[in-house]
PDB file of C-alpha atoms in Angstrom:
ATOM      1  CA  MET A 215      -8.552 -11.031  28.556  1.00 42.00           C
ATOM      2  CA  ARG A 216      -5.778  -9.056  30.625  1.00 43.00           C
ATOM      3  CA  SER A 217      -2.784 -11.162  29.866  1.00 43.00           C
ATOM      4  CA  ARG A 218      -4.041 -11.348  26.527  1.00 42.00           C
ATOM      5  CA  LEU A 219      -3.911  -7.730  26.086  1.00 43.00           C
ATOM      6  CA  ARG A 220      -0.035  -7.778  27.697  1.00 44.00           C
ATOM      7  CA  ALA A 221       0.897 -10.248  25.186  1.00 44.00           C
ATOM      8  CA  PHE A 222      -0.422  -7.705  22.259  1.00 44.00           C
ATOM      9  CA  HIS A 223       1.444  -4.673  23.390  1.00 47.00           C
ATOM     10  CA  LYS A 224       4.812  -6.616  23.839  1.00 56.00           C
ATOM     11  CA  MET A 225       3.780  -7.968  20.359  1.00 68.00           C
ATOM     12  CA  HIS A 226       7.189  -7.404  18.574  1.00 83.00           C
ATOM     13  CA  PRO A 227       7.415  -6.619  14.667  1.00 94.00           C
ATOM     14  CA  LEU A 228       7.764  -9.423  12.008  1.00 91.00           C
ATOM     15  CA  TYR A 229      11.104  -8.219  10.578  1.00 97.00           C
ATOM     16  CA  ILE A 230      13.608  -8.500  13.850  1.00 97.00           C
ATOM     17  CA  LYS A 231      12.834 -12.395  14.029  1.00 97.00           C
ATOM     18  CA  ALA A 232      13.670 -12.548  10.631  1.00 98.00           C
ATOM     19  CA  TYR A 233      16.987 -10.094  11.155  1.00 98.00           C
ATOM     20  CA  HIS A 234      18.449 -12.495  13.643  1.00 97.00           C
ATOM     21  CA  SER A 235      17.426 -15.993  11.808  1.00 97.00           C
ATOM     22  CA  GLY A 236      19.686 -14.524   8.806  1.00 98.00           C
ATOM     23  CA  LYS A 237      16.077 -14.508   7.162  1.00 98.00           C
ATOM     24  CA  LEU A 238      16.228 -10.932   6.526  1.00 98.00           C
ATOM     25  CA  LYS A 239      19.876 -10.918   4.722  1.00 98.00           C
ATOM     26  CA  ASP A 240      19.254 -13.665   2.880  1.00 98.00           C
ATOM     27  CA  LEU A 241      16.377 -12.326   1.154  1.00 98.00           C
ATOM     28  CA  ALA A 242      17.450  -8.743   0.963  1.00 98.00           C
ATOM     29  CA  GLU A 243      20.769 -10.132  -1.343  1.00 98.00           C
ATOM     30  CA  LYS A 244      18.010 -12.246  -3.283  1.00 97.00           C
ATOM     31  CA  THR A 245      15.632  -9.509  -3.935  1.00 98.00           C
ATOM     32  CA  PHE A 246      19.005  -7.263  -4.851  1.00 98.00           C
ATOM     33  CA  GLN A 247      20.161  -9.726  -7.369  1.00 97.00           C
ATOM     34  CA  LEU A 248      16.921  -9.704  -9.382  1.00 98.00           C
ATOM     35  CA  LEU A 249      17.876  -6.021 -10.571  1.00 98.00           C
ATOM     36  CA  ASN A 250      20.416  -7.451 -12.787  1.00 98.00           C
ATOM     37  CA  ASN A 251      16.970  -8.302 -15.044  1.00 98.00           C
ATOM     38  CA  CYS A 252      14.391  -6.971 -13.269  1.00 98.00           C
ATOM     39  CA  GLU A 253      11.210  -8.564 -12.927  1.00 97.00           C
ATOM     40  CA  ILE A 254      10.133  -7.827  -9.497  1.00 98.00           C
ATOM     41  CA  CYS A 255       6.924  -6.213 -10.672  1.00 98.00           C
ATOM     42  CA  PRO A 256       4.027  -7.299 -13.066  1.00 98.00           C
ATOM     43  CA  ARG A 257       6.237  -5.098 -16.041  1.00 97.00           C
ATOM     44  CA  LYS A 258       9.112  -7.503 -16.013  1.00 97.00           C
ATOM     45  CA  CYS A 259      11.262  -5.017 -17.650  1.00 98.00           C
ATOM     46  CA  LYS A 260      14.326  -7.521 -17.589  1.00 98.00           C
ATOM     47  CA  VAL A 261      16.687  -4.120 -17.441  1.00 98.00           C
ATOM     48  CA  ASN A 262      19.716  -4.018 -15.597  1.00 98.00           C
ATOM     49  CA  ARG A 263      19.474  -1.559 -12.959  1.00 98.00           C
ATOM     50  CA  ILE A 264      22.260  -2.367 -10.793  1.00 97.00           C
ATOM     51  CA  LYS A 265      24.336  -0.932 -13.909  1.00 97.00           C
ATOM     52  CA  GLY A 266      21.992   2.040 -14.005  1.00 97.00           C
ATOM     53  CA  GLU A 267      19.422   1.007 -16.884  1.00 98.00           C
ATOM     54  CA  MET A 268      15.794   2.169 -15.902  1.00 97.00           C
ATOM     55  CA  GLY A 269      12.693   0.784 -16.922  1.00 97.00           C
ATOM     56  CA  PHE A 270       8.802   1.517 -16.717  1.00 97.00           C
ATOM     57  CA  CYS A 271       9.518   3.051 -13.037  1.00 97.00           C
ATOM     58  CA  LYS A 272      12.340   5.002 -13.950  1.00 97.00           C
ATOM     59  CA  THR A 273      14.269   4.238 -10.994  1.00 97.00           C
ATOM     60  CA  ALA A 274      18.017   2.823 -11.501  1.00 97.00           C
ATOM     61  CA  LEU A 275      19.872   0.929  -8.294  1.00 97.00           C
ATOM     62  CA  LEU A 276      19.384   3.810  -6.181  1.00 98.00           C
ATOM     63  CA  PRO A 277      15.615   4.648  -4.527  1.00 97.00           C
ATOM     64  CA  GLN A 278      14.365   8.319  -4.744  1.00 97.00           C
ATOM     65  CA  VAL A 279      12.389  10.023  -2.036  1.00 97.00           C
ATOM     66  CA  CYS A 280      10.290  12.930  -2.349  1.00 96.00           C
ATOM     67  CA  SER A 281       9.602  13.277   1.040  1.00 96.00           C
ATOM     68  CA  PHE A 282       8.982  11.756   4.778  1.00 97.00           C
ATOM     69  CA  ILE A 283       6.794  13.128   7.361  1.00 97.00           C
ATOM     70  CA  PRO A 284       4.496  11.637  10.571  1.00 98.00           C
ATOM     71  CA  HIS A 285       1.143  11.461   8.634  1.00 97.00           C
ATOM     72  CA  HIS A 286      -1.532  12.160  10.102  1.00 96.00           C
ATOM     73  CA  GLY A 287      -3.967  11.385   7.394  1.00 93.00           C
ATOM     74  CA  GLU A 288      -3.901   8.117   7.076  1.00 95.00           C
ATOM     75  CA  GLU A 289      -6.423   5.767   8.173  1.00 96.00           C
ATOM     76  CA  PRO A 290      -7.080   6.110  11.942  1.00 96.00           C
ATOM     77  CA  PRO A 291      -5.143   2.907  13.373  1.00 97.00           C
ATOM     78  CA  ILE A 292      -2.087   3.362  11.108  1.00 97.00           C
ATOM     79  CA  SER A 293      -1.781   7.374  11.669  1.00 97.00           C
ATOM     80  CA  GLY A 294      -2.952   7.371  15.389  1.00 96.00           C
ATOM     81  CA  GLU A 295      -1.954   9.847  17.949  1.00 96.00           C
ATOM     82  CA  HIS A 296       1.837  10.536  16.826  1.00 97.00           C
ATOM     83  CA  GLY A 297       1.752   9.964  13.117  1.00 98.00           C
ATOM     84  CA  SER A 298       2.574   6.933  10.709  1.00 98.00           C
ATOM     85  CA  GLY A 299       6.317   7.246   9.670  1.00 98.00           C
ATOM     86  CA  THR A 300       5.783   7.990   5.956  1.00 98.00           C
ATOM     87  CA  ILE A 301       8.226   7.631   3.095  1.00 98.00           C
ATOM     88  CA  PHE A 302       7.256   8.746  -0.287  1.00 97.00           C
ATOM     89  CA  PHE A 303       9.464   7.228  -3.175  1.00 97.00           C
ATOM     90  CA  SER A 304       9.474   8.937  -6.410  1.00 97.00           C
ATOM     91  CA  HIS A 305       8.060   7.147  -9.260  1.00 97.00           C
ATOM     92  CA  CYS A 306       5.640   4.041  -9.830  1.00 96.00           C
ATOM     93  CA  ASN A 307       5.184   1.141 -11.763  1.00 97.00           C
ATOM     94  CA  MET A 308       1.326   2.351 -12.853  1.00 97.00           C
ATOM     95  CA  HIS A 309       0.716   5.472 -14.650  1.00 97.00           C
ATOM     96  CA  CYS A 310      -2.801   6.321 -13.953  1.00 97.00           C
ATOM     97  CA  VAL A 311      -3.937   9.225 -15.714  1.00 97.00           C
ATOM     98  CA  TYR A 312      -5.521  11.002 -12.313  1.00 96.00           C
ATOM     99  CA  CYS A 313      -2.940  10.511  -9.933  1.00 95.00           C
ATOM    100  CA  GLN A 314      -3.171  12.588  -7.178  1.00 92.00           C
ATOM    101  CA  ASN A 315       0.449  12.631  -6.199  1.00 91.00           C
ATOM    102  CA  TYR A 316       1.733  12.759  -9.737  1.00 91.00           C
ATOM    103  CA  GLU A 317       4.535  15.252  -9.084  1.00 92.00           C
ATOM    104  CA  PHE A 318       6.473  12.759  -7.545  1.00 88.00           C
ATOM    105  CA  SER A 319       4.556   9.263  -8.920  1.00 90.00           C
ATOM    106  CA  GLN A 320       4.701  10.246 -12.325  1.00 91.00           C
ATOM    107  CA  SER A 321       6.597  13.361 -12.772  1.00 87.00           C
ATOM    108  CA  GLY A 322       9.749  11.809 -10.541  1.00 81.00           C
ATOM    109  CA  GLU A 323      10.116  14.692  -8.112  1.00 91.00           C
ATOM    110  CA  GLY A 324      12.553  13.897  -5.483  1.00 94.00           C
ATOM    111  CA  LYS A 325      16.289  13.237  -4.610  1.00 96.00           C
ATOM    112  CA  GLU A 326      18.280   9.942  -5.058  1.00 97.00           C
ATOM    113  CA  VAL A 327      19.360   8.301  -1.371  1.00 98.00           C
ATOM    114  CA  ASP A 328      21.608   5.471  -0.526  1.00 98.00           C
ATOM    115  CA  PHE A 329      20.807   2.430   1.754  1.00 98.00           C
ATOM    116  CA  ASP A 330      22.453   4.141   4.779  1.00 98.00           C
ATOM    117  CA  GLY A 331      20.227   7.175   4.308  1.00 98.00           C
ATOM    118  CA  LEU A 332      16.966   5.380   3.446  1.00 98.00           C
ATOM    119  CA  ALA A 333      17.903   3.340   7.178  1.00 98.00           C
ATOM    120  CA  ASP A 334      18.528   6.920   8.729  1.00 98.00           C
ATOM    121  CA  ILE A 335      14.969   8.134   7.123  1.00 98.00           C
ATOM    122  CA  MET A 336      13.421   5.046   9.134  1.00 98.00           C
ATOM    123  CA  LEU A 337      15.005   5.602  12.304  1.00 98.00           C
ATOM    124  CA  GLN A 338      14.270   9.630  12.293  1.00 98.00           C
ATOM    125  CA  LEU A 339      10.619   8.460  11.444  1.00 98.00           C
ATOM    126  CA  GLN A 340      10.605   6.331  14.758  1.00 98.00           C
ATOM    127  CA  ASP A 341      12.670   9.107  16.982  1.00 98.00           C
ATOM    128  CA  MET A 342       9.784  11.732  15.781  1.00 98.00           C
ATOM    129  CA  GLY A 343       7.445   9.284  17.491  1.00 98.00           C
ATOM    130  CA  CYS A 344       5.453   7.558  14.495  1.00 98.00           C
ATOM    131  CA  HIS A 345       3.913   4.548  14.957  1.00 98.00           C
ATOM    132  CA  ASN A 346       5.045   3.321  12.197  1.00 98.00           C
ATOM    133  CA  VAL A 347       7.400   3.315   8.960  1.00 98.00           C
ATOM    134  CA  ASN A 348       5.043   3.942   5.631  1.00 98.00           C
ATOM    135  CA  PHE A 349       6.436   2.842   2.819  1.00 98.00           C
ATOM    136  CA  VAL A 350       4.332   4.783   0.152  1.00 98.00           C
ATOM    137  CA  THR A 351       4.790   3.210  -3.206  1.00 97.00           C
ATOM    138  CA  PRO A 352       7.250   0.630  -2.579  1.00 98.00           C
ATOM    139  CA  THR A 353       6.931  -2.135  -5.461  1.00 98.00           C
ATOM    140  CA  HIS A 354       9.714  -0.770  -7.796  1.00 98.00           C
ATOM    141  CA  VAL A 355      11.941  -0.293  -4.634  1.00 98.00           C
ATOM    142  CA  LEU A 356      11.422  -3.224  -2.481  1.00 98.00           C
ATOM    143  CA  PRO A 357      15.323  -4.561  -2.727  1.00 98.00           C
ATOM    144  CA  GLN A 358      16.826  -1.275  -2.106  1.00 98.00           C
ATOM    145  CA  ILE A 359      13.939  -1.125   1.234  1.00 98.00           C
ATOM    146  CA  LEU A 360      15.092  -4.607   2.395  1.00 98.00           C
ATOM    147  CA  LYS A 361      18.989  -3.379   2.029  1.00 98.00           C
ATOM    148  CA  ALA A 362      18.117  -0.139   4.312  1.00 98.00           C
ATOM    149  CA  LEU A 363      16.013  -2.227   6.842  1.00 98.00           C
ATOM    150  CA  GLU A 364      19.188  -4.705   7.405  1.00 98.00           C
ATOM    151  CA  LEU A 365      21.139  -1.414   8.163  1.00 98.00           C
ATOM    152  CA  ALA A 366      18.733   0.399  10.163  1.00 98.00           C
ATOM    153  CA  ILE A 367      17.705  -2.760  12.774  1.00 98.00           C
ATOM    154  CA  PRO A 368      21.155  -3.113  14.323  1.00 98.00           C
ATOM    155  CA  LYS A 369      20.688   0.885  15.109  1.00 98.00           C
ATOM    156  CA  GLY A 370      17.514   0.325  16.793  1.00 98.00           C
ATOM    157  CA  LEU A 371      14.461   0.204  14.538  1.00 98.00           C
ATOM    158  CA  LYS A 372      11.596  -1.607  16.361  1.00 98.00           C
ATOM    159  CA  ILE A 373       8.426  -0.063  15.230  1.00 98.00           C
ATOM    160  CA  PRO A 374       6.002  -2.097  12.492  1.00 98.00           C
ATOM    161  CA  LEU A 375       6.395  -1.503   8.939  1.00 98.00           C
ATOM    162  CA  VAL A 376       3.570  -0.880   6.448  1.00 98.00           C
ATOM    163  CA  TYR A 377       3.684  -1.840   2.809  1.00 98.00           C
ATOM    164  CA  ASN A 378       1.254   1.171   1.488  1.00 98.00           C
ATOM    165  CA  THR A 379       0.984  -0.254  -2.294  1.00 98.00           C
ATOM    166  CA  SER A 380      -1.185   0.365  -5.182  1.00 97.00           C
ATOM    167  CA  GLY A 381      -1.482  -3.381  -6.000  1.00 98.00           C
ATOM    168  CA  TYR A 382      -0.134  -3.986  -8.773  1.00 98.00           C
ATOM    169  CA  GLU A 383       2.649  -6.738  -7.245  1.00 98.00           C
ATOM    170  CA  LEU A 384       3.566 -10.125  -8.192  1.00 98.00           C
ATOM    171  CA  PRO A 385       2.216 -12.680  -6.316  1.00 98.00           C
ATOM    172  CA  GLU A 386       5.495 -14.453  -6.220  1.00 98.00           C
ATOM    173  CA  MET A 387       7.197 -11.267  -4.571  1.00 98.00           C
ATOM    174  CA  ILE A 388       4.618 -10.650  -1.710  1.00 98.00           C
ATOM    175  CA  LYS A 389       5.571 -14.288  -0.890  1.00 98.00           C
ATOM    176  CA  LEU A 390       9.076 -13.376   0.226  1.00 98.00           C
ATOM    177  CA  LEU A 391       7.986 -10.995   2.654  1.00 98.00           C
ATOM    178  CA  ASP A 392       6.078 -13.179   4.946  1.00 98.00           C
ATOM    179  CA  GLY A 393       7.518 -12.393   8.025  1.00 97.00           C
ATOM    180  CA  ILE A 394       9.214  -9.112   7.204  1.00 98.00           C
ATOM    181  CA  ILE A 395       6.194  -6.886   6.712  1.00 98.00           C
ATOM    182  CA  ASP A 396       3.592  -6.347   9.365  1.00 98.00           C
ATOM    183  CA  VAL A 397       0.774  -4.127   7.851  1.00 98.00           C
ATOM    184  CA  TYR A 398      -0.354  -4.367   3.948  1.00 98.00           C
ATOM    185  CA  LEU A 399      -2.055  -1.186   2.706  1.00 98.00           C
ATOM    186  CA  PRO A 400      -3.050  -2.370  -0.983  1.00 98.00           C
ATOM    187  CA  ASP A 401      -5.400  -0.796  -3.015  1.00 98.00           C
ATOM    188  CA  MET A 402      -7.741  -2.503  -5.226  1.00 98.00           C
ATOM    189  CA  ARG A 403      -8.266  -0.639  -7.887  1.00 98.00           C
ATOM    190  CA  TYR A 404      -9.985  -1.998 -10.397  1.00 98.00           C
ATOM    191  CA  ALA A 405     -12.103  -5.397 -11.113  1.00 98.00           C
ATOM    192  CA  GLN A 406     -11.452  -5.432 -15.271  1.00 98.00           C
ATOM    193  CA  ASN A 407      -8.995  -5.153 -17.024  1.00 98.00           C
ATOM    194  CA  GLU A 408     -10.261  -3.014 -19.719  1.00 98.00           C
ATOM    195  CA  PRO A 409     -10.269   0.529 -17.171  1.00 98.00           C
ATOM    196  CA  ALA A 410      -6.774  -0.764 -15.776  1.00 98.00           C
ATOM    197  CA  ILE A 411      -5.174  -0.600 -18.999  1.00 98.00           C
ATOM    198  CA  LYS A 412      -7.010   2.600 -20.513  1.00 98.00           C
ATOM    199  CA  TYR A 413      -6.216   4.477 -17.401  1.00 98.00           C
ATOM    200  CA  SER A 414      -3.106   3.250 -15.611  1.00 98.00           C
ATOM    201  CA  ALA A 415      -1.675   1.060 -18.279  1.00 98.00           C
ATOM    202  CA  ALA A 416      -1.658  -1.803 -15.896  1.00 98.00           C
ATOM    203  CA  LEU A 417      -2.313  -4.953 -18.178  1.00 98.00           C
ATOM    204  CA  ASP A 418      -3.998  -7.684 -16.134  1.00 98.00           C
ATOM    205  CA  TYR A 419      -4.407  -5.641 -12.927  1.00 98.00           C
ATOM    206  CA  PRO A 420      -6.970  -7.498 -11.528  1.00 98.00           C
ATOM    207  CA  ARG A 421      -5.557 -10.814 -11.428  1.00 98.00           C
ATOM    208  CA  TYR A 422      -2.397  -9.707 -10.135  1.00 98.00           C
ATOM    209  CA  ASN A 423      -4.012  -7.664  -7.651  1.00 98.00           C
ATOM    210  CA  GLN A 424      -6.130 -10.450  -6.481  1.00 98.00           C
ATOM    211  CA  GLU A 425      -3.799 -12.872  -6.153  1.00 98.00           C
ATOM    212  CA  ALA A 426      -1.266 -10.771  -4.405  1.00 98.00           C
ATOM    213  CA  VAL A 427      -3.882  -9.357  -2.116  1.00 98.00           C
ATOM    214  CA  ARG A 428      -5.017 -12.782  -1.449  1.00 98.00           C
ATOM    215  CA  GLU A 429      -1.330 -13.628  -0.398  1.00 98.00           C
ATOM    216  CA  MET A 430      -1.243 -10.469   1.897  1.00 98.00           C
ATOM    217  CA  HIS A 431      -4.271 -12.291   3.772  1.00 98.00           C
ATOM    218  CA  ARG A 432      -2.469 -15.354   3.786  1.00 98.00           C
ATOM    219  CA  GLN A 433       0.536 -13.898   5.717  1.00 98.00           C
ATOM    220  CA  VAL A 434      -1.177 -11.066   8.500  1.00 98.00           C
ATOM    221  CA  GLY A 435      -4.644 -11.671   8.563  1.00 98.00           C
ATOM    222  CA  ILE A 436      -7.478  -9.752  10.105  1.00 97.00           C
ATOM    223  CA  ALA A 437      -5.979  -6.349  11.065  1.00 97.00           C
ATOM    224  CA  LYS A 438      -5.069  -6.507  14.983  1.00 94.00           C
ATOM    225  CA  ILE A 439      -5.839  -3.387  16.607  1.00 93.00           C
ATOM    226  CA  SER A 440      -4.534  -2.540  19.788  1.00 91.00           C
ATOM    227  CA  GLU A 441      -6.661  -1.170  23.054  1.00 90.00           C
ATOM    228  CA  ASP A 442      -5.059   2.300  21.950  1.00 90.00           C
ATOM    229  CA  GLY A 443      -6.443   2.298  18.528  1.00 94.00           C
ATOM    230  CA  ILE A 444      -3.246   1.338  16.470  1.00 96.00           C
ATOM    231  CA  ILE A 445      -2.578  -1.669  13.963  1.00 97.00           C
ATOM    232  CA  LYS A 446       0.440  -3.715  14.830  1.00 94.00           C
ATOM    233  CA  LYS A 447      -0.444  -6.349  12.073  1.00 97.00           C
ATOM    234  CA  GLY A 448      -2.834  -6.920   9.273  1.00 98.00           C
ATOM    235  CA  LEU A 449      -4.370  -6.365   6.109  1.00 98.00           C
ATOM    236  CA  ILE A 450      -6.479  -2.921   5.332  1.00 98.00           C
ATOM    237  CA  ILE A 451      -7.843  -2.810   1.652  1.00 98.00           C
ATOM    238  CA  ARG A 452      -8.337   0.952   0.084  1.00 98.00           C
ATOM    239  CA  HIS A 453     -10.791   0.910  -2.804  1.00 98.00           C
ATOM    240  CA  LEU A 454     -11.228   4.367  -4.481  1.00 98.00           C
ATOM    241  CA  VAL A 455     -14.507   4.865  -6.154  1.00 98.00           C
ATOM    242  CA  LEU A 456     -14.316   6.380  -9.762  1.00 98.00           C
ATOM    243  CA  PRO A 457     -17.013   8.014 -11.515  1.00 98.00           C
ATOM    244  CA  ASP A 458     -19.733   5.688 -13.340  1.00 97.00           C
ATOM    245  CA  ASN A 459     -18.535   2.572 -11.548  1.00 97.00           C
ATOM    246  CA  LEU A 460     -15.041   2.168 -13.193  1.00 98.00           C
ATOM    247  CA  ALA A 461     -13.251   0.849 -10.473  1.00 98.00           C
ATOM    248  CA  GLY A 462     -15.864  -2.122 -10.944  1.00 98.00           C
ATOM    249  CA  THR A 463     -16.738  -1.585  -7.207  1.00 98.00           C
ATOM    250  CA  GLU A 464     -19.373  -4.637  -6.637  1.00 98.00           C
ATOM    251  CA  LYS A 465     -16.934  -7.385  -7.788  1.00 98.00           C
ATOM    252  CA  ILE A 466     -14.297  -6.129  -5.675  1.00 98.00           C
ATOM    253  CA  MET A 467     -16.631  -6.261  -2.613  1.00 98.00           C
ATOM    254  CA  GLU A 468     -17.518  -9.760  -3.765  1.00 98.00           C
ATOM    255  CA  PHE A 469     -13.711 -11.244  -3.822  1.00 98.00           C
ATOM    256  CA  ILE A 470     -13.006  -9.367  -0.360  1.00 98.00           C
ATOM    257  CA  SER A 471     -16.078 -11.101   1.047  1.00 98.00           C
ATOM    258  CA  CYS A 472     -16.141 -14.537  -0.562  1.00 98.00           C
ATOM    259  CA  GLU A 473     -12.139 -14.954  -1.157  1.00 98.00           C
ATOM    260  CA  LEU A 474     -10.877 -13.053   2.099  1.00 98.00           C
ATOM    261  CA  SER A 475     -13.207 -12.535   4.995  1.00 98.00           C
ATOM    262  CA  VAL A 476     -16.221 -10.454   5.861  1.00 98.00           C
ATOM    263  CA  ASP A 477     -14.348  -9.198   8.900  1.00 97.00           C
ATOM    264  CA  THR A 478     -11.524  -7.429   6.492  1.00 98.00           C
ATOM    265  CA  TYR A 479     -11.200  -3.561   7.085  1.00 97.00           C
ATOM    266  CA  ILE A 480     -11.722  -1.894   3.903  1.00 97.00           C
ATOM    267  CA  SER A 481     -11.282   1.998   3.490  1.00 97.00           C
ATOM    268  CA  LEU A 482     -13.837   3.155   1.081  1.00 97.00           C
ATOM    269  CA  MET A 483     -12.267   6.545  -0.466  1.00 97.00           C
ATOM    270  CA  SER A 484     -14.210   9.403  -2.086  1.00 96.00           C
ATOM    271  CA  GLN A 485     -11.486  11.537  -2.381  1.00 94.00           C
ATOM    272  CA  TYR A 486     -11.072  11.089  -6.361  1.00 96.00           C
ATOM    273  CA  PHE A 487     -10.985  14.542  -8.070  1.00 94.00           C
ATOM    274  CA  PRO A 488      -9.378  14.957 -11.741  1.00 96.00           C
ATOM    275  CA  CYS A 489      -6.047  15.919 -11.999  1.00 95.00           C
ATOM    276  CA  TYR A 490      -2.980  15.129 -13.520  1.00 96.00           C
ATOM    277  CA  LYS A 491      -4.161  14.245 -17.135  1.00 96.00           C
ATOM    278  CA  ALA A 492      -7.593  13.394 -16.228  1.00 96.00           C
ATOM    279  CA  ASP A 493      -8.792  15.841 -18.623  1.00 95.00           C
ATOM    280  CA  ARG A 494      -8.152  13.768 -21.699  1.00 97.00           C
ATOM    281  CA  TYR A 495     -10.625  11.101 -20.398  1.00 97.00           C
ATOM    282  CA  PRO A 496     -14.223  13.118 -20.433  1.00 97.00           C
ATOM    283  CA  GLU A 497     -15.630  10.139 -18.249  1.00 97.00           C
ATOM    284  CA  LEU A 498     -12.718  11.438 -15.465  1.00 98.00           C
ATOM    285  CA  LEU A 499     -13.906  14.728 -15.662  1.00 97.00           C
ATOM    286  CA  ARG A 500     -15.970  15.089 -12.715  1.00 97.00           C
ATOM    287  CA  ARG A 501     -15.821  14.137  -8.977  1.00 97.00           C
ATOM    288  CA  ILE A 502     -17.933  11.232  -7.747  1.00 97.00           C
ATOM    289  CA  THR A 503     -21.756  11.992  -6.607  1.00 97.00           C
ATOM    290  CA  LEU A 504     -23.101  11.398  -3.355  1.00 96.00           C
ATOM    291  CA  GLU A 505     -25.451   8.630  -5.036  1.00 97.00           C
ATOM    292  CA  GLU A 506     -22.403   7.015  -5.990  1.00 97.00           C
ATOM    293  CA  TYR A 507     -20.646   7.131  -2.934  1.00 97.00           C
ATOM    294  CA  GLN A 508     -23.906   5.471  -1.134  1.00 96.00           C
ATOM    295  CA  ALA A 509     -24.154   2.774  -3.736  1.00 97.00           C
ATOM    296  CA  ALA A 510     -20.845   1.842  -2.668  1.00 97.00           C
ATOM    297  CA  GLN A 511     -21.597   2.099   0.684  1.00 96.00           C
ATOM    298  CA  ASP A 512     -24.211   0.050  -0.189  1.00 97.00           C
ATOM    299  CA  ILE A 513     -22.597  -2.512  -1.758  1.00 98.00           C
ATOM    300  CA  MET A 514     -19.897  -3.233   1.070  1.00 97.00           C
ATOM    301  CA  ALA A 515     -23.176  -3.926   3.316  1.00 97.00           C
ATOM    302  CA  GLN A 516     -24.604  -6.441   0.488  1.00 97.00           C
ATOM    303  CA  TYR A 517     -21.393  -8.615   1.372  1.00 98.00           C
ATOM    304  CA  ASN A 518     -21.488  -8.252   4.996  1.00 97.00           C
ATOM    305  CA  LEU A 519     -18.640  -6.214   4.921  1.00 97.00           C
ATOM    306  CA  TYR A 520     -18.942  -3.887   7.978  1.00 96.00           C
ATOM    307  CA  ASN A 521     -15.036  -3.591   9.269  1.00 96.00           C
ATOM    308  CA  GLY A 522     -13.381  -0.036   7.982  1.00 96.00           C
ATOM    309  CA  TRP A 523     -13.649   3.659   7.493  1.00 96.00           C
ATOM    310  CA  ILE A 524     -15.866   6.052   5.181  1.00 94.00           C
ATOM    311  CA  GLN A 525     -14.845   9.483   4.125  1.00 89.00           C
ATOM    312  CA  GLU A 526     -17.563  11.786   4.919  1.00 73.00           C
ATOM    313  CA  SER A 527     -16.435  14.980   3.473  1.00 58.00           C
ATOM    314  CA  GLY A 528     -15.251  13.511   0.142  1.00 47.00           C
ATOM    315  CA  GLY A 529     -12.877  16.679   0.779  1.00 41.00           C
ATOM    316  CA  LEU A 530      -9.542  16.792  -1.020  1.00 34.00           C
ATOM    317  CA  ASP A 531      -7.117  16.234   1.867  1.00 37.00           C
ATOM    318  CA  ARG A 532      -5.793  12.492   1.465  1.00 37.00           C
ATOM    319  CA  PHE A 533      -8.492  10.751   3.951  1.00 36.00           C
ATOM    320  CA  ALA A 534      -9.696  13.768   5.592  1.00 33.00           C
ATOM    321  CA  GLY A 535     -12.877  12.963   7.636  1.00 31.00           C
ATOM    322  CA  ILE A 536     -12.682   9.385   8.060  1.00 37.00           C
ATOM    323  CA  ASN A 537     -14.796   7.815  10.611  1.00 39.00           C
ATOM    324  CA  ILE A 538     -14.986   4.006  11.878  1.00 41.00           C
ATOM    325  CA  LYS A 539     -18.263   1.931  10.991  1.00 44.00           C
ATOM    326  CA  PRO A 540     -19.424   0.376  13.520  1.00 39.00           C
ATOM    327  CA  ASN A 541     -19.716  -3.717  12.928  1.00 35.00           C
ATOM    328  CA  VAL A 542     -23.284  -4.095  12.945  1.00 31.00           C
ATOM    329  CA  ARG A 543     -23.472  -7.414  11.908  1.00 28.00           C
TER     330      ARG A 543
END
């Protein structure tokens, strides 16, 4: 047992090997060239971002960063004692009418950074003692992240990478990240296409989302949490419970249980509240009820999903009051 724990603690981030083998360099260049006719997300806008053109995500060549901080409000194995090194990218490839981060995800608050600057941000977060680098809404700037990562590694970057995504991903792009990303933290937001289009302008979200999450699971598997409670590798799925079951919780839990594993870690979120443009949709103009949240928990149990966290308070703070649920199977 002790030898297994020592091996666990010596686990290096996946991208270190990819850097030394040349895989990261090749991947960074390959994905960067895709920006010439951008098809890196399901939008497939086909604009030339290298020449400054913008598509749905309103981002040309350089990424925009709203802020970067040691974040103490993520799931416990991600935040740990010293915080998750969170980089909040501006803009998004979804347009959620109830977006809680709309100031930067939708309105574009933030500043452009070049690849050297983004690499320096990663290193600063590591120097602050963060357990990982946590890329929030990275989908539309993935090639730029890889370019920056290539610059950060020889300067000493060595903490795990968290890919914190809304889940509207091309599976073929996720496949390219095999051996690069240590921790996947995707949303599974909708089980049906109609609400995905109506509330997030995300055509075919369930299909892309499920295929991408299946690939994430194939790459990193069940979350591996160290003796001191920190995740080093693995998948954690977030599911935001929406009013009137608009998210389709049961179908999502059925997919996780039957297509992935009953041991999958799930963060069941109760933090929905009406903001941004939610006032245009009467069905979104309220918090979820205690009964709705309990029903979502009951569905998890129905599908033998006991690993993960619940939000007891339903407070406005991101992931405030999350407690781990015991595995009682």
